[in-house]
PDB file of C-alpha atoms in Angstrom:
ATOM      1  CA  MET G1081      -4.535   0.327   3.582  1.00 86.00           C
ATOM      2  CA  ALA G1082      -2.007  -2.472   3.165  1.00 91.00           C
ATOM      3  CA  GLN G1083       1.472  -1.291   4.076  1.00 95.00           C
ATOM      4  CA  LEU G1084       3.815  -1.349   1.088  1.00 96.00           C
ATOM      5  CA  ILE G1085       7.009  -2.539   2.756  1.00 96.00           C
ATOM      6  CA  LYS G1086       8.953  -3.300  -0.452  1.00 97.00           C
ATOM      7  CA  LEU G1087       8.536  -2.136  -4.050  1.00 97.00           C
ATOM      8  CA  ASP G1088      10.823  -3.494  -6.753  1.00 96.00           C
ATOM      9  CA  GLU G1089      14.451  -2.911  -5.680  1.00 96.00           C
ATOM     10  CA  TYR G1090      13.829   0.506  -4.142  1.00 96.00           C
ATOM     11  CA  ALA G1091      14.943   1.770  -0.751  1.00 94.00           C
ATOM     12  CA  SER G1092      12.224   1.305   1.845  1.00 93.00           C
ATOM     13  CA  ARG G1093      11.900   2.775   5.310  1.00 92.00           C
ATOM     14  CA  TYR G1094      10.450  -0.504   6.514  1.00 94.00           C
ATOM     15  CA  GLU G1095      13.743  -2.285   5.796  1.00 91.00           C
ATOM     16  CA  TYR G1096      15.454  -0.395   8.600  1.00 88.00           C
ATOM     17  CA  ASP G1097      12.891  -0.723  11.379  1.00 90.00           C
ATOM     18  CA  LEU G1098       9.743  -2.598  10.408  1.00 93.00           C
ATOM     19  CA  LYS G1099       8.071  -2.453  13.821  1.00 91.00           C
ATOM     20  CA  ARG G1100       8.606   1.268  14.148  1.00 91.00           C
ATOM     21  CA  TYR G1101       7.346   2.278  10.725  1.00 91.00           C
ATOM     22  CA  THR G1102       4.297   0.030  10.669  1.00 91.00           C
ATOM     23  CA  SER G1103       3.027   1.604  13.889  1.00 89.00           C
ATOM     24  CA  GLN G1104       4.143   5.069  12.753  1.00 89.00           C
ATOM     25  CA  PHE G1105       2.232   4.823   9.492  1.00 88.00           C
ATOM     26  CA  THR G1106      -0.952   3.536  11.101  1.00 87.00           C
ATOM     27  CA  ARG G1107      -0.950   6.264  13.735  1.00 89.00           C
ATOM     28  CA  LEU G1108      -0.233   9.132  11.346  1.00 88.00           C
ATOM     29  CA  LYS G1109      -2.816   7.911   8.849  1.00 87.00           C
ATOM     30  CA  ARG G1110      -5.485   7.604  11.538  1.00 88.00           C
ATOM     31  CA  GLU G1111      -4.729  11.041  12.968  1.00 88.00           C
ATOM     32  CA  LYS G1112      -4.620  12.691   9.562  1.00 87.00           C
ATOM     33  CA  TRP G1113      -7.986  11.263   8.583  1.00 86.00           C
ATOM     34  CA  TYR G1114      -9.496  12.328  11.918  1.00 88.00           C
ATOM     35  CA  TYR G1115      -8.505  15.960  11.493  1.00 87.00           C
ATOM     36  CA  LEU G1116      -9.212  16.019   7.764  1.00 86.00           C
ATOM     37  CA  GLU G1117     -12.741  14.727   8.342  1.00 85.00           C
ATOM     38  CA  ASN G1118     -13.186  17.129  11.253  1.00 86.00           C
ATOM     39  CA  GLU G1119     -12.239  20.112   9.145  1.00 86.00           C
ATOM     40  CA  TRP G1120     -14.491  18.940   6.301  1.00 83.00           C
ATOM     41  CA  ARG G1121     -17.467  18.678   8.670  1.00 85.00           C
ATOM     42  CA  GLN G1122     -16.714  22.130  10.091  1.00 84.00           C
ATOM     43  CA  ARG G1123     -16.761  23.582   6.595  1.00 82.00           C
ATOM     44  CA  GLN G1124     -19.983  21.780   5.755  1.00 78.00           C
ATOM     45  CA  LEU G1125     -21.663  23.287   8.827  1.00 82.00           C
ATOM     46  CA  VAL G1126     -20.527  26.792   7.924  1.00 78.00           C
ATOM     47  CA  GLU G1127     -21.590  26.471   4.294  1.00 73.00           C
ATOM     48  CA  SER G1128     -25.025  25.185   5.309  1.00 70.00           C
ATOM     49  CA  GLU G1129     -25.773  28.189   7.538  1.00 64.00           C
ATOM     50  CA  PRO G1130     -27.063  31.533   6.163  1.00 61.00           C
ATOM     51  CA  ASN G1131     -24.376  34.211   6.096  1.00 55.00           C
ATOM     52  CA  ASP G1132     -26.474  36.699   8.087  1.00 50.00           C
ATOM     53  CA  GLU G1133     -26.561  34.300  11.043  1.00 47.00           C
ATOM     54  CA  LEU G1134     -22.786  34.267  11.340  1.00 43.00           C
ATOM     55  CA  ASP G1135     -21.032  37.005  13.229  1.00 47.00           C
ATOM     56  CA  ASP G1136     -18.025  38.742  11.751  1.00 47.00           C
ATOM     57  CA  GLU G1137     -15.542  36.772  13.800  1.00 44.00           C
ATOM     58  CA  ASP G1138     -16.850  33.404  12.634  1.00 42.00           C
ATOM     59  CA  THR G1139     -17.036  34.552   9.032  1.00 38.00           C
ATOM     60  CA  ASP G1140     -13.409  35.697   9.110  1.00 40.00           C
ATOM     61  CA  TRP G1141     -12.299  32.405  10.666  1.00 33.00           C
ATOM     62  CA  PHE G1142     -13.636  30.201   7.850  1.00 35.00           C
ATOM     63  CA  ALA G1143     -13.667  32.583   4.900  1.00 39.00           C
ATOM     64  CA  THR G1144     -10.324  34.296   5.197  1.00 39.00           C
ATOM     65  CA  GLU G1145      -8.313  31.689   7.100  1.00 43.00           C
ATOM     66  CA  PRO G1146      -9.505  28.267   5.895  1.00 46.00           C
ATOM     67  CA  ASN G1147      -6.339  26.519   7.102  1.00 51.00           C
ATOM     68  CA  LYS G1148      -6.263  27.967  10.626  1.00 49.00           C
ATOM     69  CA  PHE G1149      -7.596  24.737  12.136  1.00 45.00           C
ATOM     70  CA  VAL G1150      -4.902  22.689  10.414  1.00 49.00           C
ATOM     71  CA  GLN G1151      -2.180  25.189  11.358  1.00 55.00           C
ATOM     72  CA  LEU G1152      -3.169  24.963  15.018  1.00 49.00           C
ATOM     73  CA  PHE G1153      -3.022  21.175  14.881  1.00 48.00           C
ATOM     74  CA  GLN G1154       0.389  21.289  13.219  1.00 55.00           C
ATOM     75  CA  LYS G1155       1.762  23.481  16.034  1.00 53.00           C
ATOM     76  CA  MET G1156       0.461  21.048  18.642  1.00 50.00           C
ATOM     77  CA  LYS G1157       2.020  18.070  16.914  1.00 49.00           C
ATOM     78  CA  ARG G1158       5.394  19.763  16.560  1.00 51.00           C
ATOM     79  CA  LYS G1159       5.581  19.734  20.331  1.00 48.00           C
ATOM     80  CA  MET G1160       4.616  16.059  20.473  1.00 46.00           C
ATOM     81  CA  TYR G1161       6.740  14.421  17.794  1.00 47.00           C
ATOM     82  CA  THR G1162      10.435  14.192  17.103  1.00 50.00           C
ATOM     83  CA  LYS G1163      12.099  15.608  13.997  1.00 48.00           C
ATOM     84  CA  GLU G1164      11.867  12.167  12.444  1.00 50.00           C
ATOM     85  CA  ALA G1165       8.113  11.991  12.935  1.00 51.00           C
ATOM     86  CA  GLU G1166       7.753  15.439  11.398  1.00 52.00           C
ATOM     87  CA  LEU G1167       9.636  14.229   8.344  1.00 52.00           C
ATOM     88  CA  LEU G1168       7.301  11.246   8.006  1.00 55.00           C
ATOM     89  CA  GLU G1169       4.254  13.461   8.339  1.00 55.00           C
ATOM     90  CA  GLU G1170       5.560  15.798   5.631  1.00 56.00           C
ATOM     91  CA  ASP G1171       5.458  12.845   3.255  1.00 56.00           C
ATOM     92  CA  LEU G1172       1.827  12.185   4.120  1.00 53.00           C
ATOM     93  CA  ASP G1173       1.005  15.877   3.650  1.00 54.00           C
ATOM     94  CA  GLU G1174       2.902  16.383   0.407  1.00 54.00           C
ATOM     95  CA  GLU G1175       0.100  15.402  -1.963  1.00 49.00           C
ATOM     96  CA  GLU G1176      -2.627  17.174   0.008  1.00 49.00           C
ATOM     97  CA  LYS G1177      -0.894  20.566  -0.245  1.00 50.00           C
ATOM     98  CA  GLN G1178      -1.459  20.527  -4.003  1.00 49.00           C
ATOM     99  CA  LEU G1179      -5.236  20.153  -3.706  1.00 46.00           C
ATOM    100  CA  PRO G1180      -7.196  23.391  -4.086  1.00 44.00           C
ATOM    101  CA  SER G1181     -10.330  22.570  -2.105  1.00 67.00           C
ATOM    102  CA  PHE G1182     -12.340  19.969  -0.222  1.00 76.00           C
ATOM    103  CA  PRO G1183     -14.759  17.737  -2.167  1.00 79.00           C
ATOM    104  CA  ALA G1184     -18.510  18.097  -1.729  1.00 82.00           C
ATOM    105  CA  THR G1185     -19.230  14.673  -0.182  1.00 86.00           C
ATOM    106  CA  LEU G1186     -17.660  12.592   2.571  1.00 84.00           C
ATOM    107  CA  GLU G1187     -17.262   9.638   0.222  1.00 87.00           C
ATOM    108  CA  ALA G1188     -15.347  11.820  -2.229  1.00 87.00           C
ATOM    109  CA  LEU G1189     -13.173  13.005   0.664  1.00 86.00           C
ATOM    110  CA  LYS G1190     -12.384   9.392   1.542  1.00 87.00           C
ATOM    111  CA  GLN G1191     -11.378   8.641  -2.046  1.00 87.00           C
ATOM    112  CA  GLN G1192      -9.216  11.756  -2.140  1.00 87.00           C
ATOM    113  CA  PHE G1193      -7.578  10.736   1.130  1.00 88.00           C
ATOM    114  CA  LEU G1194      -6.884   7.219  -0.196  1.00 88.00           C
ATOM    115  CA  GLU G1195      -5.329   8.693  -3.327  1.00 88.00           C
ATOM    116  CA  GLU G1196      -3.102  11.024  -1.325  1.00 89.00           C
ATOM    117  CA  THR G1197      -2.018   8.254   1.027  1.00 89.00           C
ATOM    118  CA  PHE G1198      -1.318   5.902  -1.884  1.00 91.00           C
ATOM    119  CA  HIS G1199       1.213   8.379  -3.255  1.00 91.00           C
ATOM    120  CA  SER G1200       2.675   8.770   0.216  1.00 89.00           C
ATOM    121  CA  GLN G1201       3.044   4.987   0.382  1.00 92.00           C
ATOM    122  CA  LEU G1202       4.971   5.064  -2.898  1.00 94.00           C
ATOM    123  CA  ARG G1203       7.298   7.644  -1.382  1.00 92.00           C
ATOM    124  CA  TRP G1204       7.796   5.557   1.760  1.00 90.00           C
ATOM    125  CA  ALA G1205       8.550   2.529  -0.442  1.00 92.00           C
ATOM    126  CA  SER G1206      11.175   4.366  -2.500  1.00 93.00           C
ATOM    127  CA  THR G1207      12.978   6.463   0.134  1.00 90.00           C
ATOM    128  CA  SER G1208      14.450   6.071   3.577  1.00 87.00           C
ATOM    129  CA  LEU G1209      15.788   8.757   5.878  1.00 85.00           C
ATOM    130  CA  LEU G1210      19.241   8.389   4.321  1.00 88.00           C
ATOM    131  CA  GLU G1211      18.641   6.955   0.827  1.00 90.00           C
ATOM    132  CA  GLU G1212      16.313   7.339  -2.126  1.00 92.00           C
ATOM    133  CA  SER G1213      15.608   5.365  -5.278  1.00 94.00           C
ATOM    134  CA  ARG G1214      14.398   6.524  -8.661  1.00 93.00           C
ATOM    135  CA  MET G1215      10.968   4.973  -8.912  1.00 94.00           C
ATOM    136  CA  HIS G1216       9.667   4.057 -12.368  1.00 94.00           C
ATOM    137  CA  PRO G1217       6.562   6.185 -13.175  1.00 93.00           C
ATOM    138  CA  LYS G1218       4.626   3.059 -14.152  1.00 95.00           C
ATOM    139  CA  TYR G1219       4.013   2.261 -10.491  1.00 95.00           C
ATOM    140  CA  LYS G1220       1.968   5.437 -10.049  1.00 93.00           C
ATOM    141  CA  TRP G1221      -0.537   4.046 -12.535  1.00 93.00           C
ATOM    142  CA  ASP G1222      -0.304   0.347 -11.702  1.00 94.00           C
ATOM    143  CA  GLU G1223      -3.938  -0.652 -11.185  1.00 92.00           C
ATOM    144  CA  TRP G1224      -3.262  -3.704  -9.023  1.00 93.00           C
ATOM    145  CA  LEU G1225      -0.643  -2.050  -6.890  1.00 96.00           C
ATOM    146  CA  ARG G1226      -3.191   0.687  -6.207  1.00 95.00           C
ATOM    147  CA  THR G1227      -5.907  -1.909  -5.510  1.00 93.00           C
ATOM    148  CA  PHE G1228      -3.833  -3.878  -3.005  1.00 94.00           C
ATOM    149  CA  VAL G1229      -2.614  -0.766  -1.197  1.00 94.00           C
ATOM    150  CA  THR G1230      -5.933   1.096  -0.989  1.00 93.00           C
ATOM    151  CA  GLN G1231      -8.420  -1.766  -0.573  1.00 92.00           C
ATOM    152  CA  ILE G1232      -6.713  -4.069   1.943  1.00 93.00           C
ATOM    153  CA  PRO G1233      -6.413  -3.170   5.673  1.00 92.00           C
ATOM    154  CA  ASP G1234      -3.311  -1.961   7.536  1.00 91.00           C
ATOM    155  CA  ASN G1235      -2.713  -5.379   9.081  1.00 94.00           C
ATOM    156  CA  TYR G1236      -1.410  -6.688   5.719  1.00 96.00           C
ATOM    157  CA  LEU G1237       2.197  -6.177   4.635  1.00 97.00           C
ATOM    158  CA  LEU G1238       2.766  -5.998   0.885  1.00 97.00           C
ATOM    159  CA  MET G1239       5.864  -6.742  -1.185  1.00 98.00           C
ATOM    160  CA  TYR G1240       5.155  -5.801  -4.807  1.00 97.00           C
ATOM    161  CA  LYS G1241       7.518  -7.134  -7.482  1.00 96.00           C
ATOM    162  CA  PRO G1242      10.403  -7.354  -4.966  1.00 96.00           C
ATOM    163  CA  VAL G1243      13.895  -8.194  -6.163  1.00 96.00           C
ATOM    164  CA  PHE G1244      15.563 -10.864  -4.038  1.00 96.00           C
ATOM    165  CA  PHE G1245      19.322 -11.379  -4.007  1.00 93.00           C
ATOM    166  CA  ILE G1246      19.892 -15.126  -3.877  1.00 91.00           C
ATOM    167  CA  LYS G1247      23.204 -16.890  -4.525  1.00 88.00           C
ATOM    168  CA  ASN G1248      24.823 -13.701  -5.825  1.00 89.00           C
ATOM    169  CA  ALA G1249      22.060 -13.119  -8.371  1.00 92.00           C
ATOM    170  CA  PRO G1250      19.028 -10.769  -8.384  1.00 95.00           C
ATOM    171  CA  ILE G1251      15.667 -12.473  -8.920  1.00 95.00           C
ATOM    172  CA  GLN G1252      12.460 -10.476  -9.329  1.00 95.00           C
ATOM    173  CA  LEU G1253       9.370 -12.121  -7.888  1.00 94.00           C
ATOM    174  CA  ASP G1254       5.702 -11.302  -8.281  1.00 94.00           C
ATOM    175  CA  ILE G1255       3.621 -10.351  -5.235  1.00 97.00           C
ATOM    176  CA  VAL G1256       4.038 -11.438  -1.626  1.00 97.00           C
ATOM    177  CA  LEU G1257       1.220 -10.467   0.749  1.00 97.00           C
ATOM    178  CA  LEU G1258       1.641 -11.203   4.444  1.00 97.00           C
ATOM    179  CA  SER G1259      -1.499 -11.397   6.556  1.00 96.00           C
ATOM    180  CA  PRO G1260      -1.417 -11.974  10.345  1.00 95.00           C
ATOM    181  CA  THR G1261      -1.983 -15.688   9.809  1.00 95.00           C
ATOM    182  CA  GLU G1262      -0.651 -16.633   6.356  1.00 95.00           C
ATOM    183  CA  VAL G1263       1.542 -15.598   3.437  1.00 97.00           C
ATOM    184  CA  TYR G1264       0.088 -15.275  -0.066  1.00 97.00           C
ATOM    185  CA  CYS G1265       2.318 -15.647  -3.097  1.00 97.00           C
ATOM    186  CA  ILE G1266       0.331 -14.097  -5.930  1.00 97.00           C
ATOM    187  CA  THR G1267       0.872 -14.095  -9.682  1.00 96.00           C
ATOM    188  CA  LEU G1268      -1.207 -11.784 -11.865  1.00 95.00           C
ATOM    189  CA  LEU G1269      -2.428 -13.273 -15.145  1.00 92.00           C
ATOM    190  CA  GLU G1270      -3.304 -10.507 -17.559  1.00 88.00           C
ATOM    191  CA  GLY G1271      -5.006 -11.162 -20.867  1.00 84.00           C
ATOM    192  CA  THR G1272      -7.666 -10.008 -23.252  1.00 86.00           C
ATOM    193  CA  LYS G1273     -10.876  -8.888 -21.586  1.00 88.00           C
ATOM    194  CA  ASN G1274     -13.291 -11.806 -20.951  1.00 88.00           C
ATOM    195  CA  SER G1275     -10.912 -14.387 -22.372  1.00 90.00           C
ATOM    196  CA  VAL G1276     -10.857 -17.927 -20.930  1.00 91.00           C
ATOM    197  CA  PHE G1277      -7.681 -19.646 -19.710  1.00 90.00           C
ATOM    198  CA  SER G1278      -7.422 -23.402 -19.830  1.00 86.00           C
ATOM    199  CA  VAL G1279      -5.644 -24.402 -16.621  1.00 83.00           C
ATOM    200  CA  SER G1280      -2.979 -27.033 -17.164  1.00 79.00           C
ATOM    201  CA  SER G1281       0.131 -28.466 -15.538  1.00 78.00           C
ATOM    202  CA  GLU G1282       1.970 -28.024 -18.824  1.00 81.00           C
ATOM    203  CA  ARG G1283       4.499 -25.281 -19.530  1.00 89.00           C
ATOM    204  CA  PHE G1284       2.027 -23.485 -21.795  1.00 90.00           C
ATOM    205  CA  TRP G1285      -1.646 -22.676 -21.270  1.00 90.00           C
ATOM    206  CA  LEU G1286      -4.253 -21.875 -23.888  1.00 88.00           C
ATOM    207  CA  GLU G1287      -6.073 -18.549 -23.845  1.00 89.00           C
ATOM    208  CA  TYR G1288      -9.381 -18.583 -25.711  1.00 90.00           C
ATOM    209  CA  ILE G1289     -10.402 -15.237 -27.175  1.00 89.00           C
ATOM    210  CA  GLU G1290     -13.830 -15.559 -28.771  1.00 83.00           C
ATOM    211  CA  LYS G1291     -13.212 -18.229 -31.434  1.00 80.00           C
ATOM    212  CA  LYS G1292      -9.441 -17.923 -31.441  1.00 88.00           C
ATOM    213  CA  GLN G1293      -6.818 -19.382 -29.179  1.00 88.00           C
ATOM    214  CA  LYS G1294      -3.193 -18.618 -28.398  1.00 88.00           C
ATOM    215  CA  LYS G1295      -0.463 -20.114 -26.247  1.00 90.00           C
ATOM    216  CA  ARG G1296       0.490 -18.407 -22.999  1.00 89.00           C
ATOM    217  CA  LEU G1297       3.407 -19.225 -20.730  1.00 91.00           C
ATOM    218  CA  SER G1298       2.000 -20.854 -17.606  1.00 91.00           C
ATOM    219  CA  PRO G1299       1.829 -18.445 -14.634  1.00 92.00           C
ATOM    220  CA  LEU G1300       2.625 -21.408 -12.396  1.00 92.00           C
ATOM    221  CA  ILE G1301       6.277 -21.141 -13.466  1.00 93.00           C
ATOM    222  CA  THR G1302       6.767 -17.733 -11.864  1.00 93.00           C
ATOM    223  CA  LEU G1303       4.432 -18.619  -8.988  1.00 95.00           C
ATOM    224  CA  ASN G1304       6.446 -21.742  -8.125  1.00 94.00           C
ATOM    225  CA  ARG G1305       9.654 -19.730  -8.334  1.00 94.00           C
ATOM    226  CA  THR G1306       8.253 -17.254  -5.817  1.00 95.00           C
ATOM    227  CA  THR G1307       7.114 -19.923  -3.354  1.00 95.00           C
ATOM    228  CA  SER G1308      10.372 -21.909  -3.760  1.00 95.00           C
ATOM    229  CA  LEU G1309      12.272 -18.840  -2.516  1.00 95.00           C
ATOM    230  CA  VAL G1310       9.818 -17.534   0.073  1.00 96.00           C
ATOM    231  CA  GLY G1311       9.136 -20.898   1.728  1.00 95.00           C
ATOM    232  CA  PRO G1312      12.738 -21.808   2.691  1.00 96.00           C
ATOM    233  CA  ILE G1313      13.476 -18.254   3.902  1.00 96.00           C
ATOM    234  CA  LEU G1314      10.478 -18.346   6.240  1.00 96.00           C
ATOM    235  CA  LYS G1315      11.307 -21.840   7.451  1.00 95.00           C
ATOM    236  CA  LYS G1316      14.894 -20.871   8.220  1.00 95.00           C
ATOM    237  CA  ALA G1317      13.646 -17.821  10.157  1.00 94.00           C
ATOM    238  CA  GLY G1318      11.413 -20.047  12.274  1.00 94.00           C
ATOM    239  CA  SER G1319       8.143 -18.730  10.850  1.00 93.00           C
ATOM    240  CA  THR G1320       5.141 -21.043  11.077  1.00 92.00           C
ATOM    241  CA  LEU G1321       2.939 -19.045   8.692  1.00 95.00           C
ATOM    242  CA  PRO G1322       1.550 -21.244   5.889  1.00 95.00           C
ATOM    243  CA  VAL G1323       2.415 -20.169   2.331  1.00 96.00           C
ATOM    244  CA  LYS G1324      -0.510 -20.096  -0.108  1.00 96.00           C
ATOM    245  CA  LYS G1325      -0.360 -19.919  -3.900  1.00 95.00           C
ATOM    246  CA  VAL G1326      -2.754 -17.668  -5.820  1.00 96.00           C
ATOM    247  CA  VAL G1327      -3.167 -17.041  -9.544  1.00 94.00           C
ATOM    248  CA  LEU G1328      -5.240 -13.918 -10.137  1.00 94.00           C
ATOM    249  CA  ALA G1329      -6.821 -13.430 -13.581  1.00 91.00           C
ATOM    250  CA  THR G1330      -7.484  -9.707 -13.698  1.00 86.00           C
ATOM    251  CA  ASP G1331      -9.776  -9.608 -16.756  1.00 88.00           C
ATOM    252  CA  GLY G1332     -10.588 -13.180 -17.674  1.00 89.00           C
ATOM    253  CA  PHE G1333     -11.909 -16.534 -16.500  1.00 91.00           C
ATOM    254  CA  PHE G1334     -10.503 -19.961 -15.678  1.00 89.00           C
ATOM    255  CA  ASP G1335     -11.528 -23.301 -17.125  1.00 84.00           C
ATOM    256  CA  LEU G1336     -10.798 -25.386 -14.029  1.00 70.00           C
ATOM    257  CA  GLN G1337     -11.158 -28.913 -15.412  1.00 60.00           C
ATOM    258  CA  ALA G1338      -7.568 -29.618 -14.408  1.00 51.00           C
ATOM    259  CA  GLN G1339      -7.606 -27.607 -11.204  1.00 59.00           C
ATOM    260  CA  GLY G1340      -5.139 -28.661  -8.522  1.00 61.00           C
ATOM    261  CA  HIS G1341      -5.573 -28.365  -4.777  1.00 67.00           C
ATOM    262  CA  SER G1342      -2.336 -26.512  -4.057  1.00 86.00           C
ATOM    263  CA  VAL G1343      -3.197 -23.363  -6.021  1.00 90.00           C
ATOM    264  CA  GLU G1344      -6.139 -21.011  -5.596  1.00 92.00           C
ATOM    265  CA  TYR G1345      -7.431 -19.638  -8.908  1.00 92.00           C
ATOM    266  CA  ILE G1346      -9.213 -16.290  -8.633  1.00 93.00           C
ATOM    267  CA  ASP G1347     -10.809 -15.017 -11.818  1.00 91.00           C
ATOM    268  CA  LYS G1348     -13.052 -12.105 -12.711  1.00 90.00           C
ATOM    269  CA  ARG G1349     -16.071 -13.787 -11.078  1.00 90.00           C
ATOM    270  CA  ARG G1350     -14.376 -14.207  -7.690  1.00 91.00           C
ATOM    271  CA  ILE G1351     -12.085 -11.192  -7.323  1.00 93.00           C
ATOM    272  CA  ALA G1352     -14.619  -9.085  -5.410  1.00 92.00           C
ATOM    273  CA  SER G1353     -15.484 -11.845  -2.908  1.00 94.00           C
ATOM    274  CA  TRP G1354     -11.812 -12.767  -2.467  1.00 94.00           C
ATOM    275  CA  MET G1355     -10.878  -9.169  -1.712  1.00 94.00           C
ATOM    276  CA  GLU G1356     -13.790  -8.916   0.705  1.00 94.00           C
ATOM    277  CA  LYS G1357     -12.527 -12.010   2.508  1.00 93.00           C
ATOM    278  CA  LEU G1358      -9.136 -10.346   2.961  1.00 93.00           C
ATOM    279  CA  LYS G1359     -10.787  -7.202   4.328  1.00 92.00           C
ATOM    280  CA  ARG G1360     -12.642  -9.197   6.994  1.00 91.00           C
ATOM    281  CA  HIS G1361      -9.379 -10.360   8.585  1.00 88.00           C
ATOM    282  CA  SER G1362      -9.565  -8.114  11.649  1.00 82.00           C
ATOM    283  CA  SER G1363      -6.563  -9.469  13.547  1.00 87.00           C
ATOM    284  CA  PRO G1364      -3.828  -6.903  14.311  1.00 90.00           C
ATOM    285  CA  LEU G1365      -0.234  -7.311  13.178  1.00 92.00           C
ATOM    286  CA  LYS G1366       1.274 -10.444  14.723  1.00 93.00           C
ATOM    287  CA  LYS G1367       4.796 -11.078  15.976  1.00 93.00           C
ATOM    288  CA  ASN G1368       5.174 -14.066  13.646  1.00 94.00           C
ATOM    289  CA  GLN G1369       4.007 -11.945  10.706  1.00 96.00           C
ATOM    290  CA  VAL G1370       6.523  -9.184  11.434  1.00 95.00           C
ATOM    291  CA  MET G1371       9.305 -11.735  11.904  1.00 95.00           C
ATOM    292  CA  ALA G1372       8.469 -13.312   8.538  1.00 96.00           C
ATOM    293  CA  ALA G1373       8.453  -9.923   6.824  1.00 97.00           C
ATOM    294  CA  GLU G1374      11.822  -9.004   8.363  1.00 96.00           C
ATOM    295  CA  ALA G1375      13.315 -12.268   7.138  1.00 96.00           C
ATOM    296  CA  LEU G1376      12.105 -11.633   3.584  1.00 97.00           C
ATOM    297  CA  LEU G1377      13.287  -8.007   3.598  1.00 96.00           C
ATOM    298  CA  ALA G1378      16.736  -9.169   4.666  1.00 95.00           C
ATOM    299  CA  HIS G1379      17.055 -11.073   1.377  1.00 96.00           C
ATOM    300  CA  CYS G1380      15.912  -8.177  -0.837  1.00 96.00           C
ATOM    301  CA  GLN G1381      18.162  -6.175  -3.114  1.00 95.00           C
ATOM    302  CA  THR G1382      18.128  -2.386  -2.837  1.00 94.00           C
ATOM    303  CA  VAL G1383      19.456   0.098  -5.385  1.00 93.00           C
ATOM    304  CA  ALA G1384      19.550   3.658  -4.043  1.00 92.00           C
ATOM    305  CA  ILE G1385      21.558   6.853  -3.796  1.00 91.00           C
ATOM    306  CA  PRO G1386      22.174   8.995  -0.696  1.00 90.00           C
ATOM    307  CA  ARG G1387      19.540  11.602   0.110  1.00 83.00           C
ATOM    308  CA  GLU G1388      20.515  15.242   0.364  1.00 75.00           C
ATOM    309  CA  PRO G1389      21.715  15.843   3.941  1.00 62.00           C
ATOM    310  CA  ASP G1390      19.504  17.892   6.230  1.00 54.00           C
ATOM    311  CA  GLU G1391      21.164  19.189   9.358  1.00 36.00           C
ATOM    312  CA  GLU G1392      17.806  19.586  11.077  1.00 35.00           C
ATOM    313  CA  ILE G1393      16.870  15.900  10.795  1.00 38.00           C
ATOM    314  CA  LEU G1394      17.419  14.074  14.052  1.00 32.00           C
ATOM    315  CA  ILE G1395      16.774  10.332  14.198  1.00 35.00           C
ATOM    316  CA  ASP G1396      14.875   9.412  17.317  1.00 38.00           C
ATOM    317  CA  GLU G1397      16.266   6.161  18.673  1.00 35.00           C
ATOM    318  CA  GLU G1398      13.681   5.823  21.436  1.00 35.00           C
ATOM    319  CA  PRO G1399      12.624   2.149  21.561  1.00 32.00           C
ATOM    320  CA  LEU G1400       9.117   1.116  20.638  1.00 32.00           C
ATOM    321  CA  LYS G1401       6.686   0.798  23.501  1.00 32.00           C
TER     322      LYS G1401
END
């Protein structure tokens, strides 16, 4: 899952210590899936065996105390992690506690886990240990935010509709996706299903819907604005990551007669293969990537209010290993 390091102008844990929280998230997610899958397989084994072959002790273990395995694991982890890590894990567990039962198939379990972790990502991207922001409900149902977060690996860092503060003015951008080797500036082009966009260098494009056509403001305007801000920030920070421009037509197609070489146009025919290409990037997080992300986060605007104080929360300042 891509790590959502900035959403809109909301408080983000990643802003305060990017290195720490990227590794924290990856570890907790991996451990949670390991024990969730383990418990699911244990339940499958029990349900597949005849009841008369189980002794009373085993029957009581699974039938009357279905969460005993998880409780034992929680006790072990409380000895291992600091109060801060426990707080982070509570966020990952929050959605799961509301679920009544395990799904019947492993694939369904994976989808359920992705859904839970997506909501946890939204929480991480709208709260820090000391602040919280009021997230607009639309982001819970944003199809492309969900797609980027759940379908792209952990080694990608995602900034979704971030608000930059440049020259004393807030400017909302589109999507910035940092891979280990490059930075993608992405503009989504939404339109009528199966419509065709005539690509042009002009201020307005034409969208063809069956036998009708209408003018659309060129997505290159917002895309160029994003790259004109991102590029200089990265250069000043000493980043050598190349910046790539992408226009993504979510439901339609491109007429590429006037296609340029500086922009990659991904339409309905190529979305699946493009996403698959991103997934195949197996390189771990890179120092240059993290440095670039930190530089961009430093220019973001954040609107938040203080979180309710909790006397039991202790911030572990132990340096990363």
